[in-house]
């Protein structure tokens, strides 16, 4: 669940809407790192790179200035932490040497693999306070499906059109899930009680949903056909608006504001 401003490996502090951004220490000085999610205890998860010439991306957790390497047990495999809840449960993925990835859960220092749907790729993207995890997994047919994991069991989140790729990106504490499906174009999807519907049923433009809060506010990016650029959007109860007059995307939303980024800054843009 996303609830604050996150930035990693930024040179100097940057100020957006009264907030200040400070660099997160990476495993190896000077190399790249990215913060992806933060909980209410101030624990941040993401990844940072190694400096051994292989530039392996290690799943990482930052708290009170201390860095924990969550990817140390995966050898030369890239690992990414995508989300953390207030109980400290962390989800993400591990990318093995051969093409493919495995959705994983970090719980009490133990790594658990999440059951996929038989394909090579799976990833966990978010977790709510009830411990329900969402993400995506390829089936044996090579189609990507949205997934929901609860108590170790996986449930498929079906798209609105059979046979198209789809993925779940965020879940709130009510259990509502957002993401997108893709045939020729990407379109934002919302799953309520497991039932899918299009977020923009009357628009032909491409769209992707990345975040949802407990009030049902949804954010993401939508393609503007007039100038050929992607813009951040906010959606609530069937009504939507652009969050900015320049290209970018909104990645998450809490009870106060949306969070995202623009192509002009590596810091996150705050949309109040």
PDB file of N, CA and C in Angstrom, residues 1 35 37 116 124 128-129 145 151 158 217 223-224:
ATOM      1  N   UNK A   1       0.852  -1.180   0.000  1.00  0.00           N
ATOM      2  CA  UNK A   1       0.000   0.000   0.000  1.00  0.00           C
ATOM      3  C   UNK A   1       0.894   1.237   0.000  1.00  0.00           C
ATOM      4  N   UNK A  35      13.131   3.094  -4.667  1.00  0.00           N
ATOM      5  CA  UNK A  35      12.138   2.804  -3.653  1.00  0.00           C
ATOM      6  C   UNK A  35      10.776   2.650  -4.311  1.00  0.00           C
ATOM      7  N   UNK A  37       7.704   1.211  -2.461  1.00  0.00           N
ATOM      8  CA  UNK A  37       6.540   1.222  -1.574  1.00  0.00           C
ATOM      9  C   UNK A  37       6.993   1.557  -0.159  1.00  0.00           C
ATOM     10  N   UNK A 116       2.208 -20.118  -9.139  1.00  0.00           N
ATOM     11  CA  UNK A 116       1.819 -19.485 -10.388  1.00  0.00           C
ATOM     12  C   UNK A 116       0.816 -20.335 -11.145  1.00  0.00           C
ATOM     13  N   UNK A 124       4.472 -10.621  -7.935  1.00  0.00           N
ATOM     14  CA  UNK A 124       3.541 -10.064  -6.950  1.00  0.00           C
ATOM     15  C   UNK A 124       3.761  -8.564  -6.896  1.00  0.00           C
ATOM     16  N   UNK A 128      -2.330  -6.039   0.718  1.00  0.00           N
ATOM     17  CA  UNK A 128      -3.096  -5.159   1.603  1.00  0.00           C
ATOM     18  C   UNK A 128      -2.918  -5.576   3.064  1.00  0.00           C
ATOM     19  N   UNK A 129      -3.637  -4.917   3.965  1.00  0.00           N
ATOM     20  CA  UNK A 129      -3.442  -5.177   5.393  1.00  0.00           C
ATOM     21  C   UNK A 129      -3.985  -6.534   5.821  1.00  0.00           C
ATOM     22  N   UNK A 145      -2.167 -13.588 -16.858  1.00  0.00           N
ATOM     23  CA  UNK A 145      -3.415 -13.408 -16.121  1.00  0.00           C
ATOM     24  C   UNK A 145      -3.179 -12.579 -14.866  1.00  0.00           C
ATOM     25  N   UNK A 151      -3.911 -16.907   1.603  1.00  0.00           N
ATOM     26  CA  UNK A 151      -3.633 -18.139   2.356  1.00  0.00           C
ATOM     27  C   UNK A 151      -2.965 -19.195   1.480  1.00  0.00           C
ATOM     28  N   UNK A 158      -9.944 -12.633 -14.042  1.00  0.00           N
ATOM     29  CA  UNK A 158     -10.205 -12.717 -15.477  1.00  0.00           C
ATOM     30  C   UNK A 158     -10.294 -11.329 -16.110  1.00  0.00           C
ATOM     31  N   UNK A 217     -10.516   5.856  -4.842  1.00  0.00           N
ATOM     32  CA  UNK A 217      -9.819   6.744  -5.770  1.00  0.00           C
ATOM     33  C   UNK A 217      -8.748   5.936  -6.504  1.00  0.00           C
ATOM     34  N   UNK A 223      -3.581   7.752 -22.310  1.00  0.00           N
ATOM     35  CA  UNK A 223      -2.991   8.273 -23.537  1.00  0.00           C
ATOM     36  C   UNK A 223      -3.853   9.386 -24.107  1.00  0.00           C
ATOM     37  N   UNK A 224      -3.204  10.491 -24.442  1.00  0.00           N
ATOM     38  CA  UNK A 224      -3.884  11.623 -25.055  1.00  0.00           C
ATOM     39  C   UNK A 224      -3.689  11.539 -26.563  1.00  0.00           C
TER      40      UNK A 224
END
